[in-house]
PDB file of C-alpha atoms in Angstrom:
ATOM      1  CA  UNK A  16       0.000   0.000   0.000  1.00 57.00           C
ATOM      2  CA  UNK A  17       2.371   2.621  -1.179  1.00 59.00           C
ATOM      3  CA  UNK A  18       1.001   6.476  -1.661  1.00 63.00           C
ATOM      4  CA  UNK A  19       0.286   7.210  -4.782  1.00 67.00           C
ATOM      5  CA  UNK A  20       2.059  10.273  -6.258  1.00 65.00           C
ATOM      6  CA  UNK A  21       0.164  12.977  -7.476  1.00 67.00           C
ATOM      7  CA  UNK A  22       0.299  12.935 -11.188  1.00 63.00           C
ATOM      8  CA  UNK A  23      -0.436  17.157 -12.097  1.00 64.00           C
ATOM      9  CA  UNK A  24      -2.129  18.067 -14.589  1.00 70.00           C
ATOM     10  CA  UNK A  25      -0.627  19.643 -17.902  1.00 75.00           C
ATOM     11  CA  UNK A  26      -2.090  22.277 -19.483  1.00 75.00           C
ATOM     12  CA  UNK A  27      -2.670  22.401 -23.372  1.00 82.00           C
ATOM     13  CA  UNK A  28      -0.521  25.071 -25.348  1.00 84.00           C
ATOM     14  CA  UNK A  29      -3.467  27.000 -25.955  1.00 86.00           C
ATOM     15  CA  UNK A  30      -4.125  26.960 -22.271  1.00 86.00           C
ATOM     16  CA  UNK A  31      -0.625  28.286 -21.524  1.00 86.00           C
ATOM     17  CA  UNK A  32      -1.440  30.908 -24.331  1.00 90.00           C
ATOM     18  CA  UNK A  33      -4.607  31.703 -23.030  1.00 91.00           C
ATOM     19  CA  UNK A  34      -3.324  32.387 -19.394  1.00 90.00           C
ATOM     20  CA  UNK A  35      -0.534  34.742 -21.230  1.00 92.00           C
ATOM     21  CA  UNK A  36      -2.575  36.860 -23.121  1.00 94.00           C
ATOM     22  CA  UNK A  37      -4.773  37.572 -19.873  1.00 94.00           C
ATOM     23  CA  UNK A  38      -2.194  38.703 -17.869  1.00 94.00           C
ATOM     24  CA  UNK A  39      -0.916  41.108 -20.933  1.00 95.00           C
ATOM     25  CA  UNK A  40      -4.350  42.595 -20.618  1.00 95.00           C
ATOM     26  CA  UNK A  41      -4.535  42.980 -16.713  1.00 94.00           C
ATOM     27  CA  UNK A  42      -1.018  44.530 -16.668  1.00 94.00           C
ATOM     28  CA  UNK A  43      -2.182  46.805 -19.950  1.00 93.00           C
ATOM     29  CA  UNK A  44      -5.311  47.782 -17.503  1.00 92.00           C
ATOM     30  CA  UNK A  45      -3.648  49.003 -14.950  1.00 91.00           C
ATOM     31  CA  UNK A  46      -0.652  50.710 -16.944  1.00 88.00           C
ATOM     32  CA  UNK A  47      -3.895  52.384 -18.063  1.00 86.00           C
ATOM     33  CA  UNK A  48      -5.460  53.282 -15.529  1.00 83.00           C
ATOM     34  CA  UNK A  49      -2.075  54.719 -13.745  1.00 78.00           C
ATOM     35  CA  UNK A  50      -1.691  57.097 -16.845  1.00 77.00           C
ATOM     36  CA  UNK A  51      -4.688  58.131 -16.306  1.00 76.00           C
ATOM     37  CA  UNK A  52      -4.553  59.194 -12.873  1.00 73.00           C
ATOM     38  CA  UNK A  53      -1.842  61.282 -14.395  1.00 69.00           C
ATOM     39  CA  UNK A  54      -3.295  62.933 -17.028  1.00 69.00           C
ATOM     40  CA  UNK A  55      -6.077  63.534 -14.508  1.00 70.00           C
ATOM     41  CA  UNK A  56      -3.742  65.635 -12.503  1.00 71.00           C
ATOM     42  CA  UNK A  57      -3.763  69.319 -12.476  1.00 76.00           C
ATOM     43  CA  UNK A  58      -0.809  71.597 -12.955  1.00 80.00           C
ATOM     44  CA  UNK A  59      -0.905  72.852  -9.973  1.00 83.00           C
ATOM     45  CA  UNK A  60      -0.797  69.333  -8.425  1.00 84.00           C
ATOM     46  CA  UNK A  61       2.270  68.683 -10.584  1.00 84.00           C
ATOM     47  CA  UNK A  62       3.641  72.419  -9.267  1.00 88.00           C
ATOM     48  CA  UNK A  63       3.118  71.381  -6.023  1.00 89.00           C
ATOM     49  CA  UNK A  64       4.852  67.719  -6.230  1.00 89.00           C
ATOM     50  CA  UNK A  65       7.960  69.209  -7.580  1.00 92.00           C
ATOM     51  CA  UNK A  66       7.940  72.294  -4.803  1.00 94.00           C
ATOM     52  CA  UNK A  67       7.898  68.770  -2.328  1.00 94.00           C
ATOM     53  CA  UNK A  68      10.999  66.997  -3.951  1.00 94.00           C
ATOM     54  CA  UNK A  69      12.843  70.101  -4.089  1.00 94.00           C
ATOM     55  CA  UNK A  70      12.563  70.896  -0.563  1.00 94.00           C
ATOM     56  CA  UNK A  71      13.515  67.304   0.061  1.00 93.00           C
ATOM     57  CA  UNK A  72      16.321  67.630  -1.679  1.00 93.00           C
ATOM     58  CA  UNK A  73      17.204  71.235  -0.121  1.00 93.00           C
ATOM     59  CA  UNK A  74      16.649  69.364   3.578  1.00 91.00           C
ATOM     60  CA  UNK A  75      18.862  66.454   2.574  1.00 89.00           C
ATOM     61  CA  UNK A  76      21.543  68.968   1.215  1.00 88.00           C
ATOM     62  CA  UNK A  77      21.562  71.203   4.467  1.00 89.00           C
ATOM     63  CA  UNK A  78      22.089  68.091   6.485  1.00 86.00           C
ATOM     64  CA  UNK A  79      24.825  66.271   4.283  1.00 85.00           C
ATOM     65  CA  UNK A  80      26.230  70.107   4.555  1.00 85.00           C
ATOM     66  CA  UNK A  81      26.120  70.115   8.925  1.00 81.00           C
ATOM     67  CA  UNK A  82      27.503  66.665   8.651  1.00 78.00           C
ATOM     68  CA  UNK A  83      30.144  67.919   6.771  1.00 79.00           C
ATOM     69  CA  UNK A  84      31.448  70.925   9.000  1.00 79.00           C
ATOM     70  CA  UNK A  85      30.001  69.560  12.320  1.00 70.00           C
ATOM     71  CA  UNK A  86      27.197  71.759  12.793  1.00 69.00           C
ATOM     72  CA  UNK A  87      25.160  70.644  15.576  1.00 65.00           C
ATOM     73  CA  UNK A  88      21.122  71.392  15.790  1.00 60.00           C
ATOM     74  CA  UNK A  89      20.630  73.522  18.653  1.00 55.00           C
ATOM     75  CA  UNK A  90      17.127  72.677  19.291  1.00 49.00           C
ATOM     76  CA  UNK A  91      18.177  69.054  20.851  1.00 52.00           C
ATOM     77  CA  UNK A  92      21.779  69.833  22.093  1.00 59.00           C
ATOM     78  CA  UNK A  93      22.223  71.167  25.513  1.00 70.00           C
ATOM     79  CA  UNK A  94      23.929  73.456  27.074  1.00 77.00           C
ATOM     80  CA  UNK A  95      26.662  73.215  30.045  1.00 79.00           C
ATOM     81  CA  UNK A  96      24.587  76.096  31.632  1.00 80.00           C
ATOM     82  CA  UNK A  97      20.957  73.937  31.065  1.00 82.00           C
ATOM     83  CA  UNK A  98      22.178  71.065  32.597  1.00 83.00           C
ATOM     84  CA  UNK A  99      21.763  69.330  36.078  1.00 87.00           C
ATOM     85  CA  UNK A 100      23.389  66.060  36.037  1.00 89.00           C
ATOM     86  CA  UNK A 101      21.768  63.596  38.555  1.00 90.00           C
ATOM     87  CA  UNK A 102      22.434  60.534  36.915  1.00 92.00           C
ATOM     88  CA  UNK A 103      25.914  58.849  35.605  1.00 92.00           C
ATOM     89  CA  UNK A 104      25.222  59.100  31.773  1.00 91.00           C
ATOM     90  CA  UNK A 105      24.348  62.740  32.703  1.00 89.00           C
ATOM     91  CA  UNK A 106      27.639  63.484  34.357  1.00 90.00           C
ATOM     92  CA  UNK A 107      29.449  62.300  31.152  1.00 92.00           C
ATOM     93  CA  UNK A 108      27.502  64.285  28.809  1.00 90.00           C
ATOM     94  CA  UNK A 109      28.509  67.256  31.185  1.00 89.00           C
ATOM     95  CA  UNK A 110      32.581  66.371  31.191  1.00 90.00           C
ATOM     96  CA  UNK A 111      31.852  66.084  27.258  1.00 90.00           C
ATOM     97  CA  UNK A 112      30.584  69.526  27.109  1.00 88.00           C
ATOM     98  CA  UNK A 113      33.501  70.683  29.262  1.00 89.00           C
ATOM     99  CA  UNK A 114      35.860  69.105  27.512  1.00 89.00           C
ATOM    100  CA  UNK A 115      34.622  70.268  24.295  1.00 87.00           C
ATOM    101  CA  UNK A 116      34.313  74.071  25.690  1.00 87.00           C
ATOM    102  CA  UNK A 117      37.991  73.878  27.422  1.00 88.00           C
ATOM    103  CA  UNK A 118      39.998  71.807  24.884  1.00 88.00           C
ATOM    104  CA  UNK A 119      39.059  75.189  22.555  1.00 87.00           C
ATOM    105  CA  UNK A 120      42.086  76.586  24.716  1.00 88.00           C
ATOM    106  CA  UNK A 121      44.727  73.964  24.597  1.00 89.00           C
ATOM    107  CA  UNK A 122      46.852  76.380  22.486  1.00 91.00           C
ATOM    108  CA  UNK A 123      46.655  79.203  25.049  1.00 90.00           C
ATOM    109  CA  UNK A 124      50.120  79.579  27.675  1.00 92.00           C
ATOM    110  CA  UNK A 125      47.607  80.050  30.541  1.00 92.00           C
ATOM    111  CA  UNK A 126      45.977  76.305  29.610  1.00 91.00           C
ATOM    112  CA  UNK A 127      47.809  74.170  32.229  1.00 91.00           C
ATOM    113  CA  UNK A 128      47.872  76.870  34.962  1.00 93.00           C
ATOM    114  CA  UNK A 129      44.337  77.484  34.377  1.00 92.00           C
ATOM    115  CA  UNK A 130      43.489  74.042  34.498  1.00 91.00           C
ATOM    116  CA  UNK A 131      45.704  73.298  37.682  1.00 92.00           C
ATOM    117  CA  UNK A 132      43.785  76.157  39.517  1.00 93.00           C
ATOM    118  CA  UNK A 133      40.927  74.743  38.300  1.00 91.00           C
ATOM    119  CA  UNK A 134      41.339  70.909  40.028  1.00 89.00           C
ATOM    120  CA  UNK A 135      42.718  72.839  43.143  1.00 92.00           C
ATOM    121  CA  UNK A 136      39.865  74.507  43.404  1.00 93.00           C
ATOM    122  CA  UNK A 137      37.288  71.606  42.329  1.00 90.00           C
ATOM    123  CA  UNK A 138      38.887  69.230  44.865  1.00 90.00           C
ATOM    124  CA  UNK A 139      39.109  71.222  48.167  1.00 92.00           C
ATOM    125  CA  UNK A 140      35.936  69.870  49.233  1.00 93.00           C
ATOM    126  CA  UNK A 141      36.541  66.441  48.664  1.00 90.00           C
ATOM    127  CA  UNK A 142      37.869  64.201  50.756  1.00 93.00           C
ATOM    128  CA  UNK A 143      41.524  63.059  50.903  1.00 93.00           C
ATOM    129  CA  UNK A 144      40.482  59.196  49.151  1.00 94.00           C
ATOM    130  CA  UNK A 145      39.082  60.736  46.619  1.00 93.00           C
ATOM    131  CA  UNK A 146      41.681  63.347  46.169  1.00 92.00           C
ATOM    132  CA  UNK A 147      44.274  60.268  46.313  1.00 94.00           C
ATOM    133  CA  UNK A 148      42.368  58.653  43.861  1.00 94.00           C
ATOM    134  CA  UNK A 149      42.256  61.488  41.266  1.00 91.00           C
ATOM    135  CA  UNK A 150      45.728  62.251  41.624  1.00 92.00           C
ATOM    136  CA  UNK A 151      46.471  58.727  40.606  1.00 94.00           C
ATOM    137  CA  UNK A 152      44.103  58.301  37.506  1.00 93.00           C
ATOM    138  CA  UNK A 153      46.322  61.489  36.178  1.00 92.00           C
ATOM    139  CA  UNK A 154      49.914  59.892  37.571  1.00 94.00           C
ATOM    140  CA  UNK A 155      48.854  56.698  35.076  1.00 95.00           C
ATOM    141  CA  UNK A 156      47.938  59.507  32.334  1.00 93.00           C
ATOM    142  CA  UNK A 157      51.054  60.962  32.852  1.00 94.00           C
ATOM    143  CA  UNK A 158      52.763  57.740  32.252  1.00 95.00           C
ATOM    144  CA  UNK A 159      51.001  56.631  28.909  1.00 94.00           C
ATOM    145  CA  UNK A 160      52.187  59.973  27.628  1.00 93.00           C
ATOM    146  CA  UNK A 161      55.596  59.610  28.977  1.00 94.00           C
ATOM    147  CA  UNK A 162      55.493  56.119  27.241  1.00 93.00           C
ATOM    148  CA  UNK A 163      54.350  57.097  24.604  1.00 93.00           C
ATOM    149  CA  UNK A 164      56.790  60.144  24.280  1.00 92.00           C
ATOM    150  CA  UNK A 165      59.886  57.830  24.507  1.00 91.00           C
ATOM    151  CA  UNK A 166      58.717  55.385  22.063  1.00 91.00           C
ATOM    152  CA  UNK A 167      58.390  58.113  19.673  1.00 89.00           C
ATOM    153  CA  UNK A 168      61.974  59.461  20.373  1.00 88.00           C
ATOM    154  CA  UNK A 169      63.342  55.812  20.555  1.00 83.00           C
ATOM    155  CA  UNK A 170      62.080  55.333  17.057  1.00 77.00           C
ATOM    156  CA  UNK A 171      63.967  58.302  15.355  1.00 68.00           C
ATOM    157  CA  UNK A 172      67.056  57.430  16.799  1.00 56.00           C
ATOM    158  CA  UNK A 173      67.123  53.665  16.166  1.00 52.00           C
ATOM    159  CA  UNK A 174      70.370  53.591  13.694  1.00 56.00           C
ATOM    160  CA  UNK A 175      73.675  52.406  15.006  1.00 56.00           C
ATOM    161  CA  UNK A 176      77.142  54.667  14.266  1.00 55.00           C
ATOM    162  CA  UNK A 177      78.733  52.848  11.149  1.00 58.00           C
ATOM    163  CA  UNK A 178      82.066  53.105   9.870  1.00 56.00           C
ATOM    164  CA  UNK A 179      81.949  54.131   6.107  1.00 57.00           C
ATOM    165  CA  UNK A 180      83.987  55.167   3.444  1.00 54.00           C
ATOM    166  CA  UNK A 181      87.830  54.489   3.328  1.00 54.00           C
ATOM    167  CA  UNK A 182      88.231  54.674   6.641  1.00 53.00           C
ATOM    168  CA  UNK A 183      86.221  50.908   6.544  1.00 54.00           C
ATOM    169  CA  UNK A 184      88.219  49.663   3.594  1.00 56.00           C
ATOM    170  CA  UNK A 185      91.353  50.494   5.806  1.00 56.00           C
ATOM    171  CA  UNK A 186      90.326  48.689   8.319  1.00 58.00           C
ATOM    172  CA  UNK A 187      89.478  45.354   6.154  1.00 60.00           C
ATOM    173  CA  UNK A 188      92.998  45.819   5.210  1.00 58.00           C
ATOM    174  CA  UNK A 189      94.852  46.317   8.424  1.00 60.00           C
ATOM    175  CA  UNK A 190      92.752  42.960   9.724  1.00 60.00           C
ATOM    176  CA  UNK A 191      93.931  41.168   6.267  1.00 57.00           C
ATOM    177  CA  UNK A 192      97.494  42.240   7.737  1.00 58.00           C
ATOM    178  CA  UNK A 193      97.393  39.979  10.150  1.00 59.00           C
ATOM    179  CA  UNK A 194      97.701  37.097   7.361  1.00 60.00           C
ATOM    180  CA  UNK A 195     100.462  38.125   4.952  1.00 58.00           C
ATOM    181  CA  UNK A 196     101.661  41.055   3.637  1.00 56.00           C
ATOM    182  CA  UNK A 197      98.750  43.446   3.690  1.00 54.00           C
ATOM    183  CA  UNK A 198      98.358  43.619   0.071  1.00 57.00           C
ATOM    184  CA  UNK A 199      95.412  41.982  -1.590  1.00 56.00           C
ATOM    185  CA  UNK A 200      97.843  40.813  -4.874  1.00 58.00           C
ATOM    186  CA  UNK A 201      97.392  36.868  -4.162  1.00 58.00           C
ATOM    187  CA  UNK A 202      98.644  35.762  -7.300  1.00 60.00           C
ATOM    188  CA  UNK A 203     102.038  34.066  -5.976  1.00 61.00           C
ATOM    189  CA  UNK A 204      99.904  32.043  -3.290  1.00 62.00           C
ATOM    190  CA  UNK A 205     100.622  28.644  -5.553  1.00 62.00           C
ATOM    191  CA  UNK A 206     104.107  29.447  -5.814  1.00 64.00           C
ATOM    192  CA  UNK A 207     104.425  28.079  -2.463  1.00 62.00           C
ATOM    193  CA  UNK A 208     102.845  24.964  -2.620  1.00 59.00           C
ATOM    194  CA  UNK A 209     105.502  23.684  -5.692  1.00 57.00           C
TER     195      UNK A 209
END
């Protein structure tokens, strides 16, 4: 009692024709019916679709252009004066903001003593732990760059003193000294050995 396989039916050439020729006519329909909706259009509907893609394409351009020079929005960005950090994220989006403002200054001569005022002042009413453990977080800084500022040295001055010139080729010939006459002329060498 094996299943019996389904045998499908085939369909007639003029079936397959048939089927063809009606789906030419339902796609002709509807190309119809689209150009119609078209033509039914006024011009000021037509005015008024190309005023819409062209301010698309105005919006798009102004962003791609505030992408390219870093132009924030300022109706969702904050300010350092706006905010009251209560959570951690919130504290990081403040340092951000500081750090952007301040790091506007690296270039001054009053930077570092402005900023060393600035911790002295931020951290005299904190306690001595977490003075301790500020202090440390920038000794560890302080090393990287250090590292860092040595491995960049060490890597300019990498090349070893060499002898060149003549001065070289007299020394090749003082060591050759030490084995006959000093001259490089070898040609009696199988004199010798007769």
């Amino acid at each position: 009692a094996a299943p019996q396989a389904k045998v499908k039916k085939r369909k007639t050439l003029k079936q397959v024709l048939q089927e063809k020729e009606e789906k030419a006519k339902e796609q002709a329909l509807k190309n119809k019916s689209v150009k119609e909706e078209e033509s039914q259009q006024t011009e000021e509907d037509i005015l008024a679709e190309k005023l819409r893609r062209q301010k698309l394409v105005e919006e798009s351009d102004l962003e791609i252009a505030k992408q390219a020079f870093g132009v924030k929005d300022d109706t969702g960005s904050k300010s350092i004066d706006e905010m009251n950090p209560r959570t951690k994220d919130e504290f990081v989006e403040l340092g951000q903001l500081l750090v952007g403002k301040l790091s506007n200054y690296e270039s001054s001569a009053d930077y570092v003593p402005f900023l060393e005022m600035l911790f002295r002042d931020l951290c005299t009413s904190l306690e001595a732990d977490d003075v301790k453990r500020l202090g440390s977080a920038i000794n560890i800084l302080s090393s990287e760059k250090l590292k860092a500022q040595k491995a960049k040295k060490g890597k300019k001055s990498t090349k070893k003193a060499t002898i060149s010139g003549t001065s070289a080729k007299a020394g090749r010939k003082d060591d050759l000294d030490a084995f006959g006459t000093g001259s490089y002329d070898y040609g009696d060498e199988f004199e010798d050995f007769i």
